[in-house]
mmCIF file of C-alpha atoms in Angstrom:
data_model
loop_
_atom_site.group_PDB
_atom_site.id
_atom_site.type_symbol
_atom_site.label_atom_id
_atom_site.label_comp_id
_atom_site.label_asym_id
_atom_site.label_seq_id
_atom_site.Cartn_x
_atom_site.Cartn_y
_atom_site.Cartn_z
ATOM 1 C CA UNK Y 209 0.000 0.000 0.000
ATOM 2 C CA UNK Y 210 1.667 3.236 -1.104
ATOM 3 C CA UNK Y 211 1.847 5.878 0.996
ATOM 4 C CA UNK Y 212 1.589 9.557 0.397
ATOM 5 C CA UNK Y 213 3.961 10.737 -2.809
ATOM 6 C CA UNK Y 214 5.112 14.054 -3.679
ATOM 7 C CA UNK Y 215 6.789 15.493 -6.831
ATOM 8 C CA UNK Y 216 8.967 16.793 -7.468
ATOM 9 C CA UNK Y 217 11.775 16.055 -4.825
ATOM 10 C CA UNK Y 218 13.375 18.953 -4.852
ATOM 11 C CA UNK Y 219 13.017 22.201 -6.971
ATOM 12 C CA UNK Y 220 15.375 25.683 -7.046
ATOM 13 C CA UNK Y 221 13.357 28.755 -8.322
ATOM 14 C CA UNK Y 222 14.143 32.293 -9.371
ATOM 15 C CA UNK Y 223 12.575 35.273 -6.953
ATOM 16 C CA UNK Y 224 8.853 35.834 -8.721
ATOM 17 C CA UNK Y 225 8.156 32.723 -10.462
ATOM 18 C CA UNK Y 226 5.692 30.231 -9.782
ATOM 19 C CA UNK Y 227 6.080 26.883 -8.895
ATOM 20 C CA UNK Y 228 3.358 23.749 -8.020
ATOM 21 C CA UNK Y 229 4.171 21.084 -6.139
ATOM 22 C CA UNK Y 230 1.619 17.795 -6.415
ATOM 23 C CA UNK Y 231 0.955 15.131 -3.940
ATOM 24 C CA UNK Y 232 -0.769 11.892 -4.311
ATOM 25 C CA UNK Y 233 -2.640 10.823 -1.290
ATOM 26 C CA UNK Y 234 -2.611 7.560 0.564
ATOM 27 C CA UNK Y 235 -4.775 4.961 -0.898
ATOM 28 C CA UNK Y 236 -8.671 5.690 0.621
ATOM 29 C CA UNK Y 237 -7.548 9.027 1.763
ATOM 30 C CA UNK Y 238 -9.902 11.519 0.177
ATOM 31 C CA UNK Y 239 -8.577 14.884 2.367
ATOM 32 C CA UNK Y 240 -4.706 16.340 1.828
ATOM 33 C CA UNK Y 241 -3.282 19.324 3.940
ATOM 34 C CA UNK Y 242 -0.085 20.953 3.015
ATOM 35 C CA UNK Y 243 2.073 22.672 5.540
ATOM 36 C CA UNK Y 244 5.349 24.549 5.367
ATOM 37 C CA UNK Y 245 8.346 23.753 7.089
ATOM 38 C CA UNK Y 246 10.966 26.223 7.559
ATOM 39 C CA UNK Y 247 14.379 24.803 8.219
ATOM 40 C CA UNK Y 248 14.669 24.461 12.229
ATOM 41 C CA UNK Y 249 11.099 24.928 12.531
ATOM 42 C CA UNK Y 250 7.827 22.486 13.082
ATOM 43 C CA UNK Y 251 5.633 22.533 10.167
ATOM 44 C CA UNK Y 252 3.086 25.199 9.704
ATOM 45 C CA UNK Y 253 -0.296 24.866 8.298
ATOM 46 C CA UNK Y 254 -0.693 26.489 4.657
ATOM 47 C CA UNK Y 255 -4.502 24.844 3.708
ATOM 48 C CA UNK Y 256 -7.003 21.979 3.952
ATOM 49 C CA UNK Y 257 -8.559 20.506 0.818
ATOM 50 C CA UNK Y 258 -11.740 18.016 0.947
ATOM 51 C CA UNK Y 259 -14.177 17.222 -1.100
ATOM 52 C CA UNK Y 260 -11.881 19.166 -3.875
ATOM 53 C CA UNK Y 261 -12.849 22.860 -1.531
ATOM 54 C CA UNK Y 262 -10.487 24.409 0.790
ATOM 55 C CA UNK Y 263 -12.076 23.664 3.912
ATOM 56 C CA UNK Y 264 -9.587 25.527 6.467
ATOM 57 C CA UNK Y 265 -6.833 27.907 5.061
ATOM 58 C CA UNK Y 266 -3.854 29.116 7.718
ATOM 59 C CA UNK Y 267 -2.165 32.598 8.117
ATOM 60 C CA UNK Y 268 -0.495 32.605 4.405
ATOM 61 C CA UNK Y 269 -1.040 34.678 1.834
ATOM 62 C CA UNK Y 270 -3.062 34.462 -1.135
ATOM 63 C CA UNK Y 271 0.555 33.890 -3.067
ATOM 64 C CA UNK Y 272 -0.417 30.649 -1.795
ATOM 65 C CA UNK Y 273 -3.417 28.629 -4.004
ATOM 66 C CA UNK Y 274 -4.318 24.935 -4.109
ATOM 67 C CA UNK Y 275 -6.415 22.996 -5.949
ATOM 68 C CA UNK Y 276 -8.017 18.975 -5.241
ATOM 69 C CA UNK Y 277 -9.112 16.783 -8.099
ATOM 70 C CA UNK Y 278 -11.233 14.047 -8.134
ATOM 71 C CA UNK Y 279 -8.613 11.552 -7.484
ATOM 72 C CA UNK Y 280 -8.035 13.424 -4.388
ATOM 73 C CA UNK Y 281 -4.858 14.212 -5.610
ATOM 74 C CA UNK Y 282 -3.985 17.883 -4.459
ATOM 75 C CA UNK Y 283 -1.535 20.953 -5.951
ATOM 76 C CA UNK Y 284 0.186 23.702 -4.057
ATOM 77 C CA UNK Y 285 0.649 26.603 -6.225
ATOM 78 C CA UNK Y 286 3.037 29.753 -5.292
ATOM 79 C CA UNK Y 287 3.181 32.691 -7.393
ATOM 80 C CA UNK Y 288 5.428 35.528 -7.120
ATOM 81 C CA UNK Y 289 8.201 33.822 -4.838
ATOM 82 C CA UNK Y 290 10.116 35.017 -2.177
ATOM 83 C CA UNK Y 291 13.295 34.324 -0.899
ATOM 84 C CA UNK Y 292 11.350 33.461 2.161
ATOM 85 C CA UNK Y 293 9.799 30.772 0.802
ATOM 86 C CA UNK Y 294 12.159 28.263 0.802
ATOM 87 C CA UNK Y 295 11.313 25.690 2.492
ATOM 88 C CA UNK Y 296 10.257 22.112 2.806
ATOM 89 C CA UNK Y 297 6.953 21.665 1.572
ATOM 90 C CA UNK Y 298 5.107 18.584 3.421
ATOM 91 C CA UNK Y 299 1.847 17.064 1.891
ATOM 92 C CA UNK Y 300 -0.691 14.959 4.619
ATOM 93 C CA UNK Y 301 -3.289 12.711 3.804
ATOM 94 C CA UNK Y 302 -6.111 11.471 6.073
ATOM 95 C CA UNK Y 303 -9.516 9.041 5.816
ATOM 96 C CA UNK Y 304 -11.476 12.457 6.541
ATOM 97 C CA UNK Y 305 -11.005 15.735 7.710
ATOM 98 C CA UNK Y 306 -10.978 14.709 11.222
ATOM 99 C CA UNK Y 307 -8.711 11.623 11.358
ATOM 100 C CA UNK Y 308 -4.936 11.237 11.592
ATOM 101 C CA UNK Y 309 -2.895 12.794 9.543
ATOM 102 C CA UNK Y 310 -0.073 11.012 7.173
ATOM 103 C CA UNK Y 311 3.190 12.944 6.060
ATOM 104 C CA UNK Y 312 4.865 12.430 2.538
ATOM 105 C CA UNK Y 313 8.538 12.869 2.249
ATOM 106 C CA UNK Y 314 8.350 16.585 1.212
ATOM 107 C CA UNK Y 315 9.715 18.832 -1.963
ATOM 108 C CA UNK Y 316 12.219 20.899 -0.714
ATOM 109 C CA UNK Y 317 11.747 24.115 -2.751
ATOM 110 C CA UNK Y 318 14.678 26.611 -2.714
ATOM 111 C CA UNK Y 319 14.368 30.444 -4.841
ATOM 112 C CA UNK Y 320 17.115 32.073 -5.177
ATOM 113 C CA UNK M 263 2.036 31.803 13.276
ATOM 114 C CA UNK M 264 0.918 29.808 16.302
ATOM 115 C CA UNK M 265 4.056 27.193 17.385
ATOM 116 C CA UNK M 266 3.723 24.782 20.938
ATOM 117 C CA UNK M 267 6.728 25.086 23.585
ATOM 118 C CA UNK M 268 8.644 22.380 23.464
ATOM 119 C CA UNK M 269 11.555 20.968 25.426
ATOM 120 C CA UNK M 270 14.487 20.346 25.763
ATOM 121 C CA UNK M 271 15.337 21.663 22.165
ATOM 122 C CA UNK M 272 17.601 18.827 22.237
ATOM 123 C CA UNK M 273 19.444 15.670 23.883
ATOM 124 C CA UNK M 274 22.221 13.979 23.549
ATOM 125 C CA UNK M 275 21.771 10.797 25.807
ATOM 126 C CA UNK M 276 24.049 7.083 26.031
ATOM 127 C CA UNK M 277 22.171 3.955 24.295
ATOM 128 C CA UNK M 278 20.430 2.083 26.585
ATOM 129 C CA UNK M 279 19.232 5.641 28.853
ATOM 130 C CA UNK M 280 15.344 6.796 29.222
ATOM 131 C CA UNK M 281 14.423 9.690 27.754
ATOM 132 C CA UNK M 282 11.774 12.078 28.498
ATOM 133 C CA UNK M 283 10.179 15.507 26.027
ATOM 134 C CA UNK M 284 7.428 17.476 26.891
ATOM 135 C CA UNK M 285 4.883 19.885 25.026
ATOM 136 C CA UNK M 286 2.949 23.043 26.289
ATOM 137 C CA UNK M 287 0.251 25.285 25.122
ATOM 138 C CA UNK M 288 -1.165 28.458 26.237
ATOM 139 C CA UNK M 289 -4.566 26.926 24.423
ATOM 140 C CA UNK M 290 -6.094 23.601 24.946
ATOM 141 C CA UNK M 291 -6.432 20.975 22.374
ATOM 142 C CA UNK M 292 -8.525 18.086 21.614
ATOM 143 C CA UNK M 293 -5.958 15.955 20.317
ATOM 144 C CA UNK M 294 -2.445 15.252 20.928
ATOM 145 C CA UNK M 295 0.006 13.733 18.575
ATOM 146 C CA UNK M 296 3.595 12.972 18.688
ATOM 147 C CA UNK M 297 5.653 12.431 15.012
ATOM 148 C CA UNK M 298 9.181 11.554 14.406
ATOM 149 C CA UNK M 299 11.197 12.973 11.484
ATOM 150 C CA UNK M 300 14.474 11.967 10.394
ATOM 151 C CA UNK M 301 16.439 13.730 7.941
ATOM 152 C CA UNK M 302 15.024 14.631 4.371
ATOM 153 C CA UNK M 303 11.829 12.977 5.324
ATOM 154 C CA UNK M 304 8.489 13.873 6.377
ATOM 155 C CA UNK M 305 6.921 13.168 9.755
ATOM 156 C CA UNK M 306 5.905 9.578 10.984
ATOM 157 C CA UNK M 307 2.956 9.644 13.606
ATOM 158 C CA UNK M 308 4.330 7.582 16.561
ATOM 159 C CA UNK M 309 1.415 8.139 19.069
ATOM 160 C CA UNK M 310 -1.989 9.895 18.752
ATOM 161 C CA UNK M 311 -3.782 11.001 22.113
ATOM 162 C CA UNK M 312 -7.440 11.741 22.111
ATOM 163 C CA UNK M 313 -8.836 11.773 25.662
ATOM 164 C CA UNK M 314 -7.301 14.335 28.827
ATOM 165 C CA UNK M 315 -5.129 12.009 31.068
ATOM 166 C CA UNK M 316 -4.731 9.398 28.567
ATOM 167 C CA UNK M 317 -1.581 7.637 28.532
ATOM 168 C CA UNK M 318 -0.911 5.498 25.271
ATOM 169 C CA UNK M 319 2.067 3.563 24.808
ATOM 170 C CA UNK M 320 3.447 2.330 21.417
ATOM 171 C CA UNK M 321 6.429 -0.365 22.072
ATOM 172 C CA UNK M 322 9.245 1.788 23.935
ATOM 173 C CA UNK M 323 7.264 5.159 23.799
ATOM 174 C CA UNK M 324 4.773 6.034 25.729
ATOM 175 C CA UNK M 325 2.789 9.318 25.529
ATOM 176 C CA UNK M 326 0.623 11.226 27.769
ATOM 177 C CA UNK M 327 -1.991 13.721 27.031
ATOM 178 C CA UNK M 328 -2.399 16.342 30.036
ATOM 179 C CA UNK M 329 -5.201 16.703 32.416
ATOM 180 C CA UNK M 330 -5.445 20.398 31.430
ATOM 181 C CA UNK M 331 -5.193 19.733 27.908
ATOM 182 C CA UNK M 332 -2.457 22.251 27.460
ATOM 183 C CA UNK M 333 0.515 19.808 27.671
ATOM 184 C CA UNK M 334 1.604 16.155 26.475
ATOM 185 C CA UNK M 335 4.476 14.375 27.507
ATOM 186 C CA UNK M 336 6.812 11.735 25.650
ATOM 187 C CA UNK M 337 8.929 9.365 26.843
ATOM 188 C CA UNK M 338 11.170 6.955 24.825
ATOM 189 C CA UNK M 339 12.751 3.778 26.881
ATOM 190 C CA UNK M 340 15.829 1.686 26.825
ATOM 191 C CA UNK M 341 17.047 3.981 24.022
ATOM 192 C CA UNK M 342 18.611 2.926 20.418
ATOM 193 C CA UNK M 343 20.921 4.374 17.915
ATOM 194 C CA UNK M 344 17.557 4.602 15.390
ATOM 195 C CA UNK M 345 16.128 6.568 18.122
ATOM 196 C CA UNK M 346 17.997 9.694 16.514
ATOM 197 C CA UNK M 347 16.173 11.767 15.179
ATOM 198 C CA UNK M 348 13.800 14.962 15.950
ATOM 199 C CA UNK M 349 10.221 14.767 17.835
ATOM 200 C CA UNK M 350 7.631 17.009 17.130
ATOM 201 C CA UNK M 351 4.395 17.305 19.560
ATOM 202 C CA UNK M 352 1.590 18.861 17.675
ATOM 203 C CA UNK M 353 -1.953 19.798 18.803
ATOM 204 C CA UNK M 354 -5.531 19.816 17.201
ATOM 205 C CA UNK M 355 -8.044 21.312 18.177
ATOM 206 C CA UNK M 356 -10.856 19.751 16.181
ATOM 207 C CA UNK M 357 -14.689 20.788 16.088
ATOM 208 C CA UNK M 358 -16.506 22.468 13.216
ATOM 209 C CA UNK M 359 -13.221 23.444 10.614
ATOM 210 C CA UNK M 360 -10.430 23.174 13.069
ATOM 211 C CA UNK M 361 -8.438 20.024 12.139
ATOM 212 C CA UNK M 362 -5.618 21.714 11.106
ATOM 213 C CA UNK M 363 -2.120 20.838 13.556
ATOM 214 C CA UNK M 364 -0.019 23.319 15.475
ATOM 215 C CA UNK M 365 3.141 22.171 15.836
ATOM 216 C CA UNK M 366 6.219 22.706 17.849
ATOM 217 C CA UNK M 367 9.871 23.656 16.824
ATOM 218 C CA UNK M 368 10.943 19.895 18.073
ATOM 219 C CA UNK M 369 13.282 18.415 20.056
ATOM 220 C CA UNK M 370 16.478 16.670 18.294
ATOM 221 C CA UNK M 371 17.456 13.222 19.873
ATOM 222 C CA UNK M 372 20.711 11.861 19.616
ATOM 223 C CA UNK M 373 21.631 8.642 21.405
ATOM 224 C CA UNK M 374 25.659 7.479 21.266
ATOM 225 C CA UNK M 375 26.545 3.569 20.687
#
């Protein structure tokens, strides 16, 4: 049983691109949240996706979009980049909104 | 944004010696979970807490989830070398649209042969 994937790995950017990251859930997982880990830091909480809405967003900016397809399958869009956004980008999977949540391996996304 | 207290920041214990981590919030939670992460990985849930004074053990850890709801406690066993690694405590709050997890800053483990 696979667990949750993310592509790519890892990803360098240029200050004000965009980028999107993509993460497959675990199998019969139909919610993803994605979360932002600064290096040193616990993750923080970007946005919740079920039922292909965003059901709980947290304090980022609207730099930050998403998007859930049928599959479940989720994207994590940033436009405009900042320096500050490098980071390791963690996608979670879980049976519902309510349940446990599962951690993929990350994309480590750096802009230079 | 909103990050738990938790300590120490880190350890660096013998193999064989008991360890012990805590948590603290200024806000209750719900829920109480504890995840491992080891380099250029994500987090692995070790031990989910969902009742006030619940103590849960999984194998050598064994969490508990405090009676005020504002703090959880961890403690790892008879340590191993694969106990390296850091532990994060994180919180939910649950009800209506709050499933989201706060999490703290961790606290890196590193046990000597």
């Amino acid at each position: 049983d696979a667990g949750v994937t993310q592509s790519p790995t890892h990803l360098i950017k240029t200050r004000g691109q965009q980028v999107t990251l993509r993460c497959s859930p675990k199998s019969g997982h139909d919610t993803v949240s994605w979360y932002q880990q600064a290096l040193g830091q616990g993750p923080q909480f970007i946005f919740q996706y079920y039922e292909e809405e965003e059901r709980q967003r947290g304090n980022f900016p609207d730099r930050f979009s998403g998007h859930q397809f049928p599959n479940y399958s989720s994207e994590l869009n940033v436009n405009a980049l900042l320096l500050g956004d490098s980071a390791l980008y963690l996608c979670a999977s879980s049976l519902s909104w309510f349940d446990e949540q599962y951690f993929g391996p990350g994309t480590r996304l750096t802009v230079t | 944004g909103q990050q738990l207290n938790q300590s120490p920041q880190s350890m660096f214990i013998q193999e064989g010696e008991d360890v012990s981590m805590n948590c603290t919030s200024s806000s209750i939670f719900n829920t109480w979970l504890w995840y491992k992460q080891d380099p250029g990985e994500g987090p692995v849930l070790l031990i989910a807490l969902y009742k006030a004074g619940e103590l849960t053990s999984n194998g050598r850890l064994t969490a508990q989830f405090g009676i005020t709801r504002k703090d959880s406690f961890l403690n790892i066993s008879a340590s191993i070398p694969s106990d390296v690694g850091i532990y994060f405590c994180a919180g939910q709050l649950g009800g209506g649209s709050n499933y989201k997890l706060t999490f703290g800053k961790g606290t890196l483990l590193t046990v000597n042969p």
